[in-house]
Amino acid sequence: MNISRPAVHPVEAPPLTDAAENRPRVRMKDIQGMSGTAGGLALRLCQFAFALAALAVMVSTSDFTSVTAFCYLVAAAILQSLWSLSLAILDIYALLVKRCLRNPRVVCLFAIGDWITSSLTFAAACACAGITVLIGNDMNLCAENHCPSFETATAMAFISWFAVSPSFFLNFWVLASR
Amino acid sequence: MNISRPAVHPVEAPPLTDAAENRPRVRMKDIQGMSGTAGGLALRLCQFAFALAALAVMVSTSDFTSVTAFCYLVAAAILQSLWSLSLAILDIYALLVKRCLRNPRVVCLFAIGDWITSSLTFAAACACAGITVLIGNDMNLCAENHCPSFETATAMAFISWFAVSPSFFLNFWVLASR
């Protein structure tokens, strides 16, 4: 009785839901780098590590507070690292419980968040690059300034932005193609 | 008999081809701002006008060549205005001959071009903003510099970038959702 009960009437339902569940999963699973995949987790950790490196290098210079753009880089790097760390934790959770993060609202939230944080990081990196080039090449004031530190922090911020871009594009792509 | 015959077999076919032809056209035509629409042409002209304004204002200052970021803004504004002008001309042609520019390869090219030019314009605007804030707020050197011109050029570049973003997102969306 225990065996016949589930076998009698819900037989039609499992294959249907199975097919409906499997088709998107297989198509989506192909793209490494999306939220909930090992590639996505690697991207998030990369973003987090480089944003943290940019933050650490910039804060290690004593006089970064005298330039607005450097303070802005610090703020942007803090935001980027917090965002990437949160999504990395979410990815780890999704990988552990084998759930996929493909709810359209969640993907939309990820895409918007990625766009905002990547724009801020990129803007900060560009502003710092402009000032670093101004100090180093245009005014030749590197002797009095921590040019190598500024350059390193800028490069780290650019790499962090470079790692956010695939996440954003994949999320946006998933959102548009659903 | 007349009622029963079409209900038996050919009724299913005509609506199918009709729906297949109509659905993408209606869906695509709805989005103003895409290439080949009046909204798209307006966006392109807006991008072109603001990029040209940024270029003109920056070139009108005599000493912009002494700062690398300002030279970079000039280069980025030239590229942006040329790109936007070309696509505006293409949009005018598409509107006049009533052809739609929805070939996937063409849309892909537009999306890549928009992404590159918008990134360059945004980077230039951010670099100039960083330097303008450094000169004006951090070092209080506005008396010796053309701060209002630099600020205006930066603002124009930001507005131009702001007008490119919808074009890029719409092209990318069309590319992903086809």
Coordinates of C-alpha atoms in Angstrom, one line a residue:
Chain A
M1 CA 0.0 0.0 0.0
N2 CA 2.9 2.2 0.8
I3 CA 4.4 1.5 -2.6
S4 CA 1.2 1.6 -4.7
R5 CA 0.0 4.9 -3.4
P6 CA 2.7 7.1 -4.9
A7 CA 2.8 4.9 -8.0
V8 CA -0.8 5.2 -8.9
H9 CA -1.6 8.8 -9.7
P10 CA 1.4 11.1 -9.5
V11 CA 3.3 9.1 -12.2
E12 CA 2.5 11.6 -15.0
A13 CA 3.6 14.5 -12.9
P14 CA 7.3 13.6 -12.1
P15 CA 8.5 13.3 -15.7
L16 CA 6.9 16.6 -16.6
T17 CA 8.4 18.6 -13.8
D18 CA 11.6 16.7 -14.3
A19 CA 11.8 17.8 -17.9
A20 CA 10.8 21.3 -17.0
E21 CA 13.5 21.5 -14.3
N22 CA 16.2 19.8 -16.3
R23 CA 16.0 21.7 -19.5
P24 CA 16.9 25.2 -18.2
R25 CA 19.4 23.7 -15.8
V26 CA 21.4 22.0 -18.6
R27 CA 21.3 25.1 -20.8
M28 CA 22.2 27.4 -17.9
K29 CA 24.9 25.1 -16.4
D30 CA 26.9 25.4 -19.6
I31 CA 27.9 29.0 -18.8
Q32 CA 30.6 28.9 -16.2
G33 CA 30.9 32.2 -14.4
M34 CA 27.2 32.7 -13.6
S35 CA 25.9 33.0 -10.0
G36 CA 25.8 29.6 -8.4
T37 CA 28.6 28.0 -10.4
A38 CA 32.2 27.3 -9.5
G39 CA 33.3 29.8 -12.1
G40 CA 31.1 32.4 -10.7
L41 CA 32.5 31.8 -7.2
A42 CA 36.0 32.1 -8.6
L43 CA 35.1 35.5 -10.3
R44 CA 33.6 36.8 -7.0
L45 CA 36.6 35.8 -5.0
C46 CA 38.8 37.5 -7.6
Q47 CA 36.8 40.7 -7.4
F48 CA 36.9 40.6 -3.7
A49 CA 40.6 39.9 -3.5
F50 CA 41.6 42.7 -5.9
A51 CA 39.2 45.3 -4.4
L52 CA 40.6 44.4 -0.9
A53 CA 44.2 44.7 -2.3
A54 CA 43.4 48.2 -3.8
L55 CA 41.9 49.2 -0.5
A56 CA 44.9 48.0 1.5
V57 CA 47.5 49.5 -0.7
M58 CA 45.7 52.9 -0.8
V59 CA 45.1 53.0 3.0
S60 CA 48.8 52.1 3.6
T61 CA 49.8 55.5 2.1
S62 CA 49.7 58.1 4.8
D63 CA 48.5 61.0 2.7
F64 CA 45.7 59.6 0.6
T65 CA 43.1 61.6 2.5
S66 CA 44.4 64.9 1.0
V67 CA 43.1 63.9 -2.5
T68 CA 39.4 63.4 -3.0
A69 CA 39.7 60.8 -5.7
F70 CA 41.9 58.6 -3.5
C71 CA 39.3 58.8 -0.7
Y72 CA 36.6 57.9 -3.3
L73 CA 38.7 54.9 -4.4
V74 CA 38.8 53.7 -0.8
A75 CA 35.0 54.0 -0.6
A76 CA 34.4 52.3 -3.9
A77 CA 36.8 49.5 -3.0
I78 CA 35.0 48.9 0.4
L79 CA 31.6 48.8 -1.4
Q80 CA 33.0 46.4 -4.1
S81 CA 34.6 44.1 -1.7
L82 CA 31.5 43.9 0.5
W83 CA 29.3 43.2 -2.5
S84 CA 31.6 40.6 -4.0
L85 CA 32.1 38.9 -0.6
S86 CA 28.3 38.7 0.0
L87 CA 27.8 37.2 -3.4
A88 CA 30.7 34.8 -2.9
I89 CA 29.1 33.6 0.3
L90 CA 25.8 33.2 -1.6
D91 CA 27.6 31.2 -4.3
I92 CA 29.2 28.9 -1.7
Y93 CA 25.8 28.3 -0.2
A94 CA 24.2 27.6 -3.6
L95 CA 27.0 25.2 -4.5
L96 CA 26.8 23.4 -1.1
V97 CA 23.0 22.9 -1.2
K98 CA 23.1 22.5 -5.0
R99 CA 20.4 25.2 -5.6
C100 CA 20.6 27.4 -8.6
L101 CA 20.2 31.1 -8.3
R102 CA 18.2 31.7 -11.4
N103 CA 15.1 33.4 -10.1
P104 CA 14.6 36.4 -12.5
R105 CA 14.2 38.8 -9.7
V106 CA 17.4 37.6 -8.0
V107 CA 19.3 37.7 -11.3
C108 CA 18.0 41.3 -12.0
L109 CA 19.2 42.3 -8.5
F110 CA 22.6 40.8 -9.2
A111 CA 22.8 42.5 -12.6
I112 CA 21.9 46.0 -11.1
G113 CA 24.2 45.5 -8.2
D114 CA 27.1 44.4 -10.4
W115 CA 26.5 47.4 -12.8
I116 CA 26.5 49.9 -9.9
T117 CA 29.5 48.5 -8.1
S118 CA 31.5 48.0 -11.3
S119 CA 30.7 51.6 -12.5
L120 CA 31.8 53.0 -9.2
T121 CA 35.0 50.9 -9.1
F122 CA 35.8 51.8 -12.7
A123 CA 35.1 55.5 -12.1
A124 CA 37.4 55.5 -9.0
A125 CA 40.1 53.7 -10.9
C126 CA 40.0 56.1 -13.8
A127 CA 40.0 59.2 -11.5
C128 CA 43.0 57.8 -9.6
A129 CA 44.8 56.9 -12.9
G130 CA 44.2 60.5 -14.1
I131 CA 45.7 61.9 -11.0
T132 CA 48.6 59.4 -10.8
V133 CA 49.6 60.3 -14.4
L134 CA 49.2 64.0 -13.6
I135 CA 51.5 63.7 -10.6
G136 CA 54.0 61.3 -12.2
N137 CA 54.2 62.3 -15.9
D138 CA 52.8 65.8 -16.1
M139 CA 54.2 67.4 -12.9
N140 CA 57.1 65.1 -12.1
L141 CA 56.2 65.1 -8.4
C142 CA 56.8 61.4 -7.7
A143 CA 59.7 62.2 -5.4
E144 CA 57.4 63.8 -2.9
N145 CA 54.5 61.3 -3.4
H146 CA 53.8 57.6 -3.0
C147 CA 53.5 57.1 -6.8
P148 CA 54.1 53.3 -6.7
S149 CA 51.4 52.8 -4.1
F150 CA 48.9 55.0 -6.0
E151 CA 49.7 53.1 -9.2
T152 CA 49.4 49.7 -7.6
A153 CA 46.1 50.6 -6.0
T154 CA 44.8 51.9 -9.3
A155 CA 45.9 48.8 -11.1
M156 CA 44.2 46.6 -8.5
A157 CA 41.0 48.6 -8.8
F158 CA 41.1 48.1 -12.6
I159 CA 41.6 44.4 -12.3
S160 CA 38.7 44.2 -9.8
W161 CA 36.5 46.0 -12.3
F162 CA 37.7 43.7 -15.1
A163 CA 36.6 40.7 -13.0
V164 CA 33.1 42.2 -12.3
S165 CA 32.4 42.8 -15.9
P166 CA 31.9 39.1 -16.9
S167 CA 29.6 38.6 -13.9
F168 CA 27.5 41.6 -15.0
F169 CA 27.4 40.6 -18.6
L170 CA 26.4 37.0 -17.8
N171 CA 23.7 38.1 -15.4
F172 CA 22.3 40.6 -17.9
W173 CA 22.5 38.0 -20.7
V174 CA 20.5 35.5 -18.5
L175 CA 18.0 38.2 -17.7
A176 CA 17.5 39.1 -21.3
S177 CA 17.4 35.6 -22.8
R178 CA 15.0 34.0 -20.3
Chain B
M1 CA -20.7 22.1 -42.6
N2 CA -19.0 25.4 -43.3
I3 CA -18.5 25.8 -39.7
S4 CA -17.2 22.4 -39.0
R5 CA -14.7 22.2 -41.9
P6 CA -12.3 24.9 -40.9
A7 CA -12.5 23.7 -37.4
V8 CA -11.1 20.3 -38.4
H9 CA -7.8 20.9 -40.0
P10 CA -6.5 24.1 -41.7
V11 CA -7.6 26.4 -38.9
E12 CA -4.5 25.7 -36.8
A13 CA -1.9 26.6 -39.5
P14 CA -2.7 30.2 -40.6
P15 CA -2.7 31.7 -37.1
L16 CA 0.7 29.9 -36.4
T17 CA 2.6 31.6 -39.3
D18 CA 0.8 34.9 -38.6
A19 CA 1.8 34.8 -35.0
A20 CA 5.3 33.8 -35.8
E21 CA 5.7 36.7 -38.1
N22 CA 3.9 39.3 -36.0
R23 CA 5.3 38.5 -32.6
P24 CA 8.9 39.5 -33.1
R25 CA 8.0 42.6 -35.1
V26 CA 5.6 44.0 -32.6
R27 CA 8.0 43.2 -29.7
M28 CA 10.9 44.9 -31.4
K29 CA 9.1 47.9 -32.7
D30 CA 7.9 48.6 -29.2
I31 CA 11.3 49.5 -27.9
Q32 CA 12.1 53.1 -28.9
G33 CA 15.8 53.9 -28.7
M34 CA 17.0 50.9 -30.6
S35 CA 18.9 51.3 -33.9
G36 CA 16.6 52.2 -36.7
T37 CA 13.9 53.9 -34.6
A38 CA 13.3 57.6 -34.1
G39 CA 14.2 57.3 -30.4
G40 CA 17.5 55.7 -31.4
L41 CA 18.2 58.5 -33.8
A42 CA 17.5 61.0 -31.0
L43 CA 19.8 59.2 -28.7
R44 CA 22.6 59.2 -31.3
L45 CA 22.2 62.9 -32.0
C46 CA 22.3 63.6 -28.2
Q47 CA 25.5 61.5 -27.8
F48 CA 27.1 63.3 -30.8
A49 CA 26.0 66.8 -29.6
F50 CA 27.4 66.4 -26.1
A51 CA 30.6 64.7 -27.2
L52 CA 31.2 67.5 -29.6
A53 CA 30.4 70.1 -26.9
A54 CA 32.9 68.4 -24.5
L55 CA 35.5 68.5 -27.3
A56 CA 34.8 72.1 -28.2
V57 CA 34.9 73.3 -24.6
M58 CA 38.1 71.4 -23.8
V59 CA 39.9 72.6 -26.9
S60 CA 38.9 76.2 -26.2
T61 CA 41.1 76.2 -23.1
S62 CA 44.7 77.0 -24.2
D63 CA 46.5 74.8 -21.7
F64 CA 44.7 71.4 -22.0
T65 CA 47.7 69.8 -23.6
S66 CA 49.7 70.1 -20.4
V67 CA 47.5 67.4 -18.7
T68 CA 47.4 63.9 -20.1
A69 CA 43.8 63.2 -19.0
F70 CA 42.5 66.3 -20.8
C71 CA 44.2 65.2 -24.0
Y72 CA 42.6 61.8 -23.5
L73 CA 39.2 63.4 -23.1
V74 CA 39.7 65.2 -26.4
A75 CA 40.6 61.9 -28.1
A76 CA 37.7 60.0 -26.5
A77 CA 35.3 62.8 -27.4
I78 CA 36.5 62.7 -31.1
L79 CA 36.0 58.9 -31.2
Q80 CA 32.6 59.1 -29.5
S81 CA 31.3 61.9 -31.8
L82 CA 32.5 60.1 -34.9
W83 CA 30.9 56.8 -33.8
S84 CA 27.6 58.5 -32.8
L85 CA 27.5 60.5 -36.0
S86 CA 28.0 57.4 -38.2
L87 CA 25.3 55.5 -36.4
A88 CA 23.0 58.6 -36.6
I89 CA 23.5 58.7 -40.4
L90 CA 22.8 54.9 -40.5
D91 CA 19.6 55.5 -38.4
I92 CA 18.4 58.2 -40.8
Y93 CA 19.0 55.9 -43.7
A94 CA 17.1 53.1 -42.0
L95 CA 14.2 55.4 -41.2
L96 CA 14.1 56.8 -44.7
V97 CA 14.1 53.4 -46.5
K98 CA 12.1 51.9 -43.6
R99 CA 14.5 49.0 -43.1
C100 CA 15.1 47.7 -39.7
L101 CA 18.7 47.1 -38.5
R102 CA 18.1 43.9 -36.6
N103 CA 20.6 41.6 -38.2
P104 CA 22.3 39.8 -35.3
R105 CA 25.8 40.6 -36.6
V106 CA 25.0 44.3 -37.1
V107 CA 23.5 44.5 -33.6
C108 CA 26.5 42.7 -32.2
L109 CA 28.8 45.2 -33.9
F110 CA 26.7 48.1 -32.5
A111 CA 26.8 46.6 -29.0
I112 CA 30.6 46.1 -29.0
G113 CA 31.2 49.6 -30.5
D114 CA 28.8 51.2 -28.0
W115 CA 30.5 49.4 -25.1
I116 CA 34.0 50.5 -26.2
T117 CA 33.2 54.1 -26.9
S118 CA 31.1 54.5 -23.8
S119 CA 33.8 53.0 -21.6
L120 CA 36.4 55.3 -23.1
T121 CA 34.2 58.4 -22.7
F122 CA 33.3 57.4 -19.2
A123 CA 37.0 56.8 -18.3
A124 CA 38.0 60.1 -19.8
A125 CA 35.2 61.9 -17.9
C126 CA 36.1 60.3 -14.6
A127 CA 39.8 61.1 -15.1
C128 CA 39.0 64.7 -15.8
A129 CA 36.6 64.9 -12.9
G130 CA 39.3 63.6 -10.6
I131 CA 41.8 66.2 -11.8
T132 CA 39.2 69.0 -11.7
V133 CA 38.3 68.2 -8.1
L134 CA 42.0 67.9 -7.3
I135 CA 42.7 71.4 -8.8
G136 CA 39.6 73.1 -7.5
N137 CA 38.9 71.6 -4.1
D138 CA 42.1 69.9 -2.9
M139 CA 44.7 72.4 -4.1
N140 CA 42.6 75.6 -4.6
L141 CA 44.4 76.4 -7.8
C142 CA 41.3 77.5 -9.8
A143 CA 42.6 81.1 -10.0
E144 CA 45.4 80.0 -12.3
N145 CA 43.4 77.4 -14.2
H146 CA 40.3 77.3 -16.4
C147 CA 38.3 75.4 -13.9
P148 CA 34.8 76.3 -15.3
S149 CA 35.8 75.1 -18.7
F150 CA 37.3 71.8 -17.4
E151 CA 34.2 71.2 -15.3
T152 CA 31.9 72.0 -18.3
A153 CA 33.8 69.6 -20.6
T154 CA 33.7 66.9 -17.9
A155 CA 30.0 67.3 -17.4
M156 CA 29.3 67.2 -21.2
A157 CA 31.4 64.0 -21.4
F158 CA 29.3 62.4 -18.6
I159 CA 26.1 63.4 -20.3
S160 CA 27.3 61.9 -23.6
W161 CA 28.2 58.6 -21.7
F162 CA 24.8 58.7 -20.1
A163 CA 23.2 58.9 -23.6
V164 CA 25.3 56.0 -24.9
S165 CA 24.3 53.7 -22.1
P166 CA 20.6 53.1 -23.2
S167 CA 21.8 52.4 -26.8
F168 CA 24.3 49.8 -25.5
F169 CA 21.8 48.2 -23.1
L170 CA 19.1 48.0 -25.8
N171 CA 21.5 46.5 -28.4
F172 CA 22.8 44.0 -25.8
W173 CA 19.2 43.1 -24.8
V174 CA 18.2 42.5 -28.4
L175 CA 21.3 40.4 -29.0
A176 CA 20.6 38.3 -25.9
S177 CA 16.9 37.9 -26.4
R178 CA 16.8 36.9 -30.0

